[in-house]
XYZ file of C-alpha atoms in Angstrom:
544
model
C 16.626 -18.533 -13.161
C 19.234 -20.157 -13.695
C 17.940 -23.716 -15.678
C 16.829 -22.760 -18.686
C 19.948 -21.133 -20.724
C 17.357 -19.820 -23.863
C 16.421 -17.357 -21.174
C 19.200 -16.168 -19.767
C 21.128 -15.120 -22.571
C 22.273 -11.124 -20.800
C 24.922 -9.656 -23.592
C 27.499 -8.385 -21.931
C 30.228 -5.280 -22.106
C 32.709 -4.416 -25.544
C 35.873 -6.260 -25.233
C 37.354 -2.316 -24.503
C 34.759 -1.344 -22.172
C 35.280 -5.049 -20.139
C 38.950 -5.352 -20.433
C 39.245 -1.695 -18.917
C 36.402 -2.404 -16.322
C 39.807 -4.840 -15.431
C 42.505 -2.487 -15.742
C 40.405 -0.142 -13.060
C 39.782 -2.792 -10.400
C 43.159 -4.072 -10.092
C 44.594 -5.683 -12.205
C 46.749 -3.380 -14.371
C 49.315 -5.640 -15.248
C 47.951 -8.155 -16.244
C 48.768 -8.443 -20.508
C 46.800 -6.240 -21.988
C 45.807 -9.882 -24.760
C 44.962 -11.849 -21.414
C 43.133 -9.689 -20.924
C 41.158 -9.989 -23.941
C 40.989 -13.781 -23.987
C 39.306 -13.334 -20.324
C 36.565 -10.384 -21.582
C 35.501 -12.524 -24.015
C 35.480 -15.470 -21.569
C 33.267 -14.632 -19.945
C 31.910 -12.380 -23.049
C 32.759 -9.662 -20.956
C 28.677 -10.097 -18.358
C 29.302 -7.257 -15.374
C 28.932 -9.805 -13.043
C 31.236 -12.126 -14.463
C 34.154 -9.759 -14.543
C 33.598 -8.827 -11.179
C 34.730 -12.608 -9.856
C 37.521 -11.847 -12.021
C 38.794 -9.487 -11.014
C 38.706 -11.898 -7.087
C 39.811 -14.982 -9.077
C 42.509 -12.765 -10.102
C 44.181 -12.012 -7.896
C 44.019 -14.625 -5.981
C 44.909 -17.295 -8.669
C 46.181 -15.752 -10.817
C 45.501 -15.184 -14.945
C 47.295 -17.778 -16.113
C 44.797 -20.700 -14.184
C 41.939 -18.684 -15.371
C 42.081 -18.508 -18.255
C 42.939 -22.222 -18.123
C 39.686 -22.889 -16.283
C 37.942 -20.385 -18.900
C 38.966 -22.765 -21.796
C 38.466 -25.672 -20.644
C 34.913 -25.187 -20.544
C 34.041 -22.814 -22.798
C 32.970 -24.545 -25.470
C 30.606 -27.280 -23.770
C 28.977 -24.393 -21.911
C 28.003 -21.059 -23.308
C 25.541 -20.227 -20.976
C 27.304 -17.135 -19.748
C 25.640 -17.956 -15.794
C 26.821 -20.921 -16.062
C 30.011 -19.198 -16.302
C 29.579 -17.201 -14.266
C 28.097 -20.091 -11.619
C 31.492 -21.258 -11.900
C 34.027 -18.811 -10.874
C 30.678 -18.162 -7.310
C 31.607 -21.261 -7.189
C 35.969 -21.996 -7.487
C 35.633 -18.269 -4.913
C 33.065 -18.565 -2.121
C 36.078 -21.064 -1.136
C 35.492 -21.761 2.067
C 32.542 -19.830 3.144
C 30.424 -21.019 0.265
C 28.279 -23.144 3.104
C 27.776 -19.657 5.211
C 26.810 -18.094 1.673
C 24.761 -20.870 0.839
C 22.718 -20.355 3.951
C 22.757 -16.642 4.335
C 21.570 -17.059 0.460
C 17.804 -17.424 2.480
C 16.886 -13.748 3.209
C 15.837 -11.645 0.904
C 15.678 -8.498 1.839
C 19.202 -6.869 3.615
C 19.303 -7.240 7.697
C 22.552 -6.592 9.640
C 25.090 -8.295 11.038
C 23.304 -10.267 14.488
C 20.851 -12.552 11.370
C 24.305 -13.227 9.746
C 25.402 -14.998 12.776
C 22.871 -16.158 13.105
C 23.632 -18.378 10.248
C 26.681 -19.578 11.783
C 27.861 -23.047 12.482
C 29.909 -24.671 14.202
C 31.640 -25.385 10.503
C 31.656 -21.102 9.502
C 34.748 -20.342 9.516
C 34.975 -16.615 12.195
C 36.089 -14.270 9.680
C 33.770 -15.373 6.836
C 31.662 -12.535 6.763
C 35.043 -10.439 6.938
C 36.529 -12.554 3.861
C 32.885 -11.778 2.036
C 33.331 -8.282 1.494
C 36.952 -8.626 0.457
C 35.908 -11.303 -2.460
C 32.788 -8.922 -3.254
C 30.709 -11.251 -2.663
C 28.882 -9.420 -0.130
C 27.691 -6.670 0.049
C 27.681 -3.842 2.774
C 25.850 0.107 2.851
C 28.767 0.465 5.877
C 25.535 1.121 8.401
C 24.505 -2.086 8.996
C 23.275 -3.843 6.084
C 24.441 -6.682 4.301
C 22.683 -8.589 1.061
C 23.387 -10.945 -1.315
C 23.580 -9.719 -5.336
C 20.248 -11.259 -6.552
C 22.590 -13.517 -9.557
C 25.384 -14.124 -5.973
C 21.684 -14.648 -4.430
C 20.152 -17.286 -6.869
C 23.970 -19.353 -7.279
C 23.893 -19.767 -3.304
C 20.447 -20.609 -3.054
C 20.501 -23.253 -5.535
C 23.571 -25.075 -3.502
C 21.915 -25.001 -0.327
C 20.792 -29.219 0.496
C 19.963 -28.115 4.554
C 17.344 -25.296 2.756
C 14.418 -26.462 5.965
C 17.134 -26.583 8.658
C 18.367 -22.665 7.024
C 14.900 -21.062 6.818
C 14.528 -22.377 10.778
C 17.175 -20.115 11.096
C 16.216 -17.061 9.570
C 12.036 -17.778 10.630
C 13.369 -17.794 14.542
C 15.726 -14.775 14.157
C 12.115 -12.429 12.194
C 10.294 -14.047 14.968
C 11.872 -12.819 17.856
C 12.458 -9.133 16.015
C 11.256 -5.303 18.552
C 7.919 -4.450 16.568
C 7.158 -0.774 17.039
C 4.298 -0.296 19.712
C 2.067 1.520 17.586
C 2.913 0.076 13.462
C 1.444 2.635 11.638
C 2.632 1.328 8.613
C 4.005 -1.958 6.542
C 6.967 -1.196 7.083
C 6.523 -1.498 10.657
C 5.671 -4.330 10.872
C 8.432 -6.287 8.081
C 10.008 -8.005 10.677
C 6.193 -10.143 11.193
C 6.583 -11.076 7.304
C 10.322 -12.155 6.866
C 9.538 -14.975 9.782
C 5.853 -16.205 7.903
C 7.074 -16.258 4.844
C 10.532 -18.106 6.371
C 8.610 -21.223 7.740
C 6.168 -21.667 5.660
C 9.139 -22.515 3.643
C 10.793 -24.313 6.316
C 7.420 -26.294 5.509
C 5.973 -25.188 9.320
C 2.866 -23.370 7.305
C 1.211 -23.819 11.189
C 3.695 -21.717 13.125
C 3.548 -18.218 9.682
C -0.531 -19.362 10.721
C 0.622 -18.123 13.922
C 2.251 -15.790 13.524
C -0.727 -13.639 11.294
C -4.025 -15.272 13.904
C -1.863 -14.227 16.820
C -0.876 -10.733 15.839
C -2.970 -9.021 13.245
C -0.942 -8.290 10.389
C -4.009 -9.137 8.710
C -6.015 -6.420 10.407
C -3.808 -4.126 10.900
C -2.883 -4.732 7.266
C -6.273 -3.905 6.016
C -6.522 -1.034 7.714
C -4.018 0.643 5.433
C -5.156 -1.200 2.546
C -2.857 -2.921 0.834
C -4.461 -5.807 0.560
C -2.771 -7.536 -2.422
C 0.460 -8.818 0.795
C -2.461 -10.678 2.864
C -3.709 -12.401 0.072
C -0.177 -13.079 -0.321
C 0.174 -13.854 3.776
C -2.735 -15.621 3.166
C -2.740 -17.543 -0.107
C -0.158 -20.324 1.401
C -1.513 -21.228 4.493
C -5.464 -22.447 1.806
C -3.976 -25.286 -0.363
C -7.577 -26.594 -0.740
C -10.592 -24.414 0.183
C -12.835 -26.860 0.647
C -12.325 -27.945 4.562
C -10.466 -31.744 3.379
C -8.165 -30.554 2.125
C -7.012 -27.931 5.296
C -3.716 -27.833 7.075
C -4.383 -25.782 10.415
C -6.904 -25.290 12.787
C -10.249 -25.183 11.763
C -10.464 -22.021 13.308
C -7.598 -20.602 11.903
C -8.810 -21.969 8.609
C -11.917 -20.054 8.485
C -9.949 -16.950 9.703
C -8.538 -16.661 7.028
C -11.010 -17.401 4.682
C -12.301 -14.391 5.659
C -9.759 -12.477 5.812
C -9.132 -13.890 1.995
C -11.588 -13.234 0.968
C -12.556 -9.107 1.537
C -8.354 -9.287 0.849
C -10.142 -10.142 -3.409
C -12.865 -8.581 -2.803
C -11.124 -4.505 -1.667
C -8.931 -6.320 -4.972
C -11.886 -6.626 -8.180
C -11.921 -10.218 -7.597
C -15.960 -10.248 -6.453
C -16.547 -14.585 -7.136
C -13.659 -16.092 -5.491
C -14.175 -13.124 -2.074
C -17.426 -14.443 -1.887
C -16.697 -18.553 -2.082
C -13.887 -18.063 0.237
C -16.465 -15.915 2.610
C -19.019 -18.296 2.091
C -16.880 -21.178 2.861
C -15.852 -19.539 5.893
C -19.105 -18.576 7.120
C -19.794 -22.426 6.510
C -17.200 -23.451 9.554
C -18.414 -20.330 11.307
C -22.325 -22.588 11.557
C -20.116 -25.776 12.269
C -18.621 -24.507 15.264
C -21.220 -23.275 16.247
C -19.752 -19.895 16.566
C -21.730 -16.564 16.411
C -19.946 -14.631 17.156
C -17.792 -15.592 13.638
C -21.000 -15.683 11.746
C -22.263 -12.955 12.268
C -19.021 -11.161 10.858
C -18.444 -13.802 7.965
C -22.367 -12.279 7.139
C -21.961 -9.074 7.016
C -18.480 -9.417 5.212
C -21.598 -10.492 2.560
C -23.573 -7.692 3.039
C -20.806 -5.241 2.558
C -19.879 -8.208 -0.834
C -23.337 -7.668 -2.102
C -23.744 -3.816 -1.720
C -20.749 -3.119 -3.418
C -21.328 -6.290 -6.935
C -25.400 -3.905 -6.582
C -27.571 -6.109 -5.453
C -28.367 -4.392 -2.281
C -31.691 -5.717 -1.707
C -29.527 -9.869 -1.412
C -27.100 -7.074 0.683
C -29.808 -6.487 2.713
C -31.082 -9.931 3.695
C -27.496 -10.504 5.507
C -27.700 -6.935 7.737
C -30.584 -8.409 8.585
C -29.385 -11.689 9.614
C -26.336 -9.859 11.388
C -28.464 -7.877 13.470
C -31.361 -10.739 14.448
C -27.959 -13.130 15.602
C -26.389 -10.022 17.082
C -29.395 -8.945 19.220
C -29.386 -12.471 20.463
C -25.917 -12.793 21.048
C -26.225 -9.527 22.854
C -23.565 -8.287 20.996
C -24.638 -4.455 20.591
C -21.804 -2.776 18.898
C -21.779 -5.229 15.896
C -25.821 -4.606 16.235
C -25.022 -0.731 15.797
C -22.201 -1.299 13.529
C -25.189 -2.893 11.190
C -28.316 -0.847 11.551
C -24.562 1.676 10.252
C -24.248 -1.259 6.852
C -28.523 -0.614 6.259
C -28.909 2.932 6.279
C -26.235 2.397 3.874
C -27.510 0.470 1.999
C -31.715 1.687 2.187
C -29.127 5.623 1.572
C -28.161 3.866 -2.619
C -30.908 2.886 -2.598
C -32.898 5.763 -2.496
C -34.915 4.978 0.497
C -34.011 8.031 2.680
C -37.168 7.180 5.328
C -35.458 3.280 6.025
C -31.991 5.106 5.649
C -33.106 8.053 8.676
C -34.855 4.891 10.417
C -31.647 2.736 10.456
C -28.793 5.931 11.410
C -31.294 6.382 14.088
C -31.444 2.711 16.155
C -27.690 3.384 15.725
C -26.822 6.262 17.303
C -28.845 4.962 20.056
C -26.939 1.761 20.877
C -23.868 3.735 20.285
C -25.151 6.140 22.627
C -25.678 4.060 25.220
C -22.559 1.021 24.796
C -20.689 4.449 25.475
C -19.271 4.339 22.300
C -18.598 8.207 21.660
C -17.516 8.403 17.538
C -20.212 5.834 16.603
C -22.341 7.542 17.964
C -21.250 11.248 16.856
C -20.912 9.657 13.048
C -24.461 8.413 13.075
C -25.026 12.364 13.546
C -22.770 13.237 11.246
C -25.039 10.957 8.749
C -28.912 12.381 10.264
C -27.169 15.702 9.644
C -26.300 15.755 6.388
C -29.811 13.715 5.472
C -32.113 16.159 6.746
C -30.295 19.124 5.387
C -29.938 17.475 2.140
C -35.079 16.933 2.219
C -35.194 20.383 3.409
C -34.884 20.333 6.782
C -31.854 21.956 7.511
C -33.048 23.354 10.740
C -32.955 20.039 12.004
C -30.278 18.088 10.118
C -27.615 21.679 11.214
C -28.733 19.979 15.141
C -27.224 16.948 14.110
C -24.117 18.375 12.929
C -23.998 20.477 15.569
C -24.888 17.054 17.508
C -22.157 15.072 15.938
C -19.392 17.922 16.244
C -19.628 19.133 19.772
C -18.931 15.014 20.441
C -15.515 14.542 18.020
C -14.586 17.687 19.975
C -15.421 16.422 23.020
C -13.176 12.443 21.854
C -10.797 14.710 20.654
C -11.169 13.235 16.786
C -9.665 16.336 15.217
C -10.909 14.012 11.886
C -14.220 14.150 12.612
C -13.912 17.816 13.947
C -12.481 19.001 10.279
C -15.540 17.080 9.232
C -18.502 18.494 10.743
C -16.866 21.606 9.929
C -16.982 21.304 6.256
C -20.690 19.676 6.006
C -22.095 22.412 8.417
C -21.029 24.654 6.155
C -21.960 22.731 2.510
C -25.533 23.159 4.823
C -25.939 26.995 6.056
C -24.550 27.825 1.783
C -28.027 25.825 1.129
C -29.449 28.169 2.291
C -28.160 31.399 1.969
C -26.007 31.841 5.453
C -23.005 32.799 3.443
C -21.127 34.204 6.497
C -21.587 31.574 8.591
C -20.376 29.589 5.975
C -17.082 30.801 5.586
C -16.550 31.206 9.508
C -17.069 26.092 9.476
C -15.488 26.890 6.491
C -12.546 28.659 7.834
C -12.624 26.447 10.783
C -11.703 23.446 8.061
C -9.524 24.476 7.026
C -7.011 25.428 10.147
C -7.319 21.677 10.749
C -6.470 21.130 8.492
C -4.088 23.363 7.762
C -2.730 21.370 11.974
C -3.485 17.465 10.282
C -0.833 18.964 6.687
C -3.782 17.655 5.192
C -2.914 19.229 1.673
C -6.590 18.073 -0.500
C -8.733 18.882 1.901
C -6.765 22.399 2.701
C -6.614 23.212 -1.044
C -10.226 21.978 -1.608
C -11.935 24.610 1.247
C -10.054 27.437 -0.396
C -11.343 27.060 -3.511
C -14.410 27.117 -1.341
C -14.027 30.094 0.324
C -13.190 31.795 -2.457
C -16.194 30.804 -4.271
C -18.567 32.360 -1.209
C -16.516 35.323 -1.223
C -16.943 35.594 -5.221
C -21.071 34.841 -4.730
C -20.748 37.738 -1.862
C -19.432 39.782 -4.175
C -16.533 40.165 -3.020
C -13.851 39.715 -5.842
C -10.808 41.030 -4.240
C -10.575 38.320 -1.110
C -11.781 35.724 -3.022
C -9.073 36.015 -4.943
C -6.854 35.593 -2.821
C -8.254 32.064 -1.280
C -8.484 31.579 -5.666
C -4.007 31.674 -5.659
C -3.541 29.482 -2.625
C -5.870 27.168 -3.707
C -3.278 27.280 -6.895
C -0.014 27.869 -4.979
C -1.546 24.010 -3.244
C -2.167 22.458 -6.804
C 0.803 23.290 -8.421
C 2.762 21.565 -5.741
C 0.425 18.361 -6.091
C 0.691 18.699 -9.509
C -2.851 17.926 -9.851
C -3.226 19.842 -13.088
C -7.443 19.482 -12.966
C -7.316 21.381 -9.288
C -4.978 24.371 -10.599
C -7.046 24.795 -13.835
C -10.020 24.751 -11.702
C -8.199 27.162 -10.143
C -7.310 29.478 -12.950
C -11.028 29.853 -13.530
C -11.732 31.118 -10.859
C -9.418 33.979 -10.951
C -10.011 34.440 -14.793
C -14.126 34.986 -13.685
C -13.093 37.056 -10.248
C -10.733 38.928 -12.165
C -13.618 39.419 -14.930
C -15.729 40.669 -11.917
C -13.812 43.162 -11.224
C -13.691 44.532 -14.509
C -9.730 43.330 -15.303
C -10.760 41.347 -18.641
C -6.801 41.259 -20.047
C -5.900 38.732 -16.177
C -8.535 37.791 -16.621
C -8.641 36.280 -20.515
C -4.600 35.823 -19.034
C -5.835 32.742 -16.724
C -8.952 31.200 -18.283
C -5.692 30.896 -21.564
C -3.749 29.691 -19.351
C -6.255 26.962 -17.400
C -7.704 26.359 -21.510
C -3.871 25.159 -22.594
C -4.567 22.481 -18.841
C -7.697 21.983 -20.496
C -6.349 20.575 -23.491
C -2.898 18.652 -22.038
C -5.492 16.769 -19.921
C -7.836 15.943 -22.063
C -10.632 17.566 -20.274
C -13.059 17.945 -22.466
C -16.392 19.904 -20.083
C -12.611 21.846 -19.178
C -11.639 23.098 -22.472
C -15.917 23.241 -23.862
C -16.129 25.863 -20.330
C -13.105 27.895 -21.117
C -14.005 28.286 -24.601
C -17.344 29.747 -23.720
C -15.815 31.977 -21.575
C -13.442 32.530 -23.545
C -15.296 33.639 -26.804
C -17.723 36.033 -24.300
C -14.313 37.760 -22.335
C -12.948 38.903 -25.906
C -15.347 39.954 -27.461
C -17.371 41.743 -24.410
C -12.679 42.932 -24.999
C -13.425 44.223 -28.355
């Protein structure tokens, strides 16, 4: 950032604005000509001007102008000038400033004090604040201007020690009992960064390995962060280049492989997972071997090579049976069922879902059992075995109710609503959708709420109850507009148009369809445009 002069030519404020800045910041007693010289001397760069204000107050305008003239011809680059000013202004606090420059995020006063040495003046924090070299929001957070941070970090001699102190500060930082987002784990992420920067990759690996940071990030979908965290720990994919224990190496290869795959880097992901598989086999770690084979099955499944995926899942089932890992076995049967379903082999999918359901019931995994019954219910309903399908869906619903899984309960009411609608039992379908809607509102799931309102409106319209349908469509439209869901808004407007047409209120119907058509054109959706134009042509013809 600092060295390449051509890369960092920063244009500053025009002379008159730069002078105004200096005047308004306490240099109103300095002659205008000297202020102009000062401003021109640093090209009007805002940061340099800010440093100048402090320097002039401390040393006087004449001394600073003399300093500027000494190096103006040799160092035309503005950043180098600003650095010169920074070095002079930092004074006795420069070493402390360099130490705190290792922090990437705003920190508490405790973090600043962790960088104190025997030589650090006790009033360093207040002095740096007064000199505007340290920033604060007055709510306990402190940070450095990015350019100040670069200047300070470049001058830091004991980089390893400073990062080690920062690591100790962050690794002892208290964590929430139940982290629910990446910010809750930020202290561990920072501890990992500082451990790596201090050359202690073993400590960085220990943080991730024992705290399950990557597992949490995987659940939240933060795959890019996983790649950033794991990559420094694996400088060489081959075992010869490892710098951490063999078990850790295999664990991070697997985690990194899955993250790469989720980010769409499929070929690299498979290479990483295969290396992790080699380590598991080398260590005769059967559970680890099963995990990596399952990861390969998932990778090839999503790449579209489903037959290869089936081979891997079958290997997993054999290993999990051998080591009596029934939970792993049940999960693998579910994975197999999913692949067969994608291939359209419904009977094989049903066989595997049933096997998984039996295992989950035996080990007492209610959620797994409920999910299997849900899959079976949907499948039987789709192939025409409606009664059997509804029976499985109701069993699934009861399980999710028992375990207090509101999301599972909501989904099963929705699935039952679809099943009853498909056999023409519209009142029962509406009842199920209403129950699913109630839970969606409790969970504040606006997306599902909007979809369910639309589905209920559709059923009322099918039943010839257009006025009731309109009530639901209006609620759905409101949610779409609040969420700025233009496609959803367009569909809700179409539904309202059709409903008013059914009531014979053609003017209103045309009005809603024209609004929908305008949105269709704005979002460039040919199907919406075509549908609205055809409906409008028919309705306007009827109107005439």
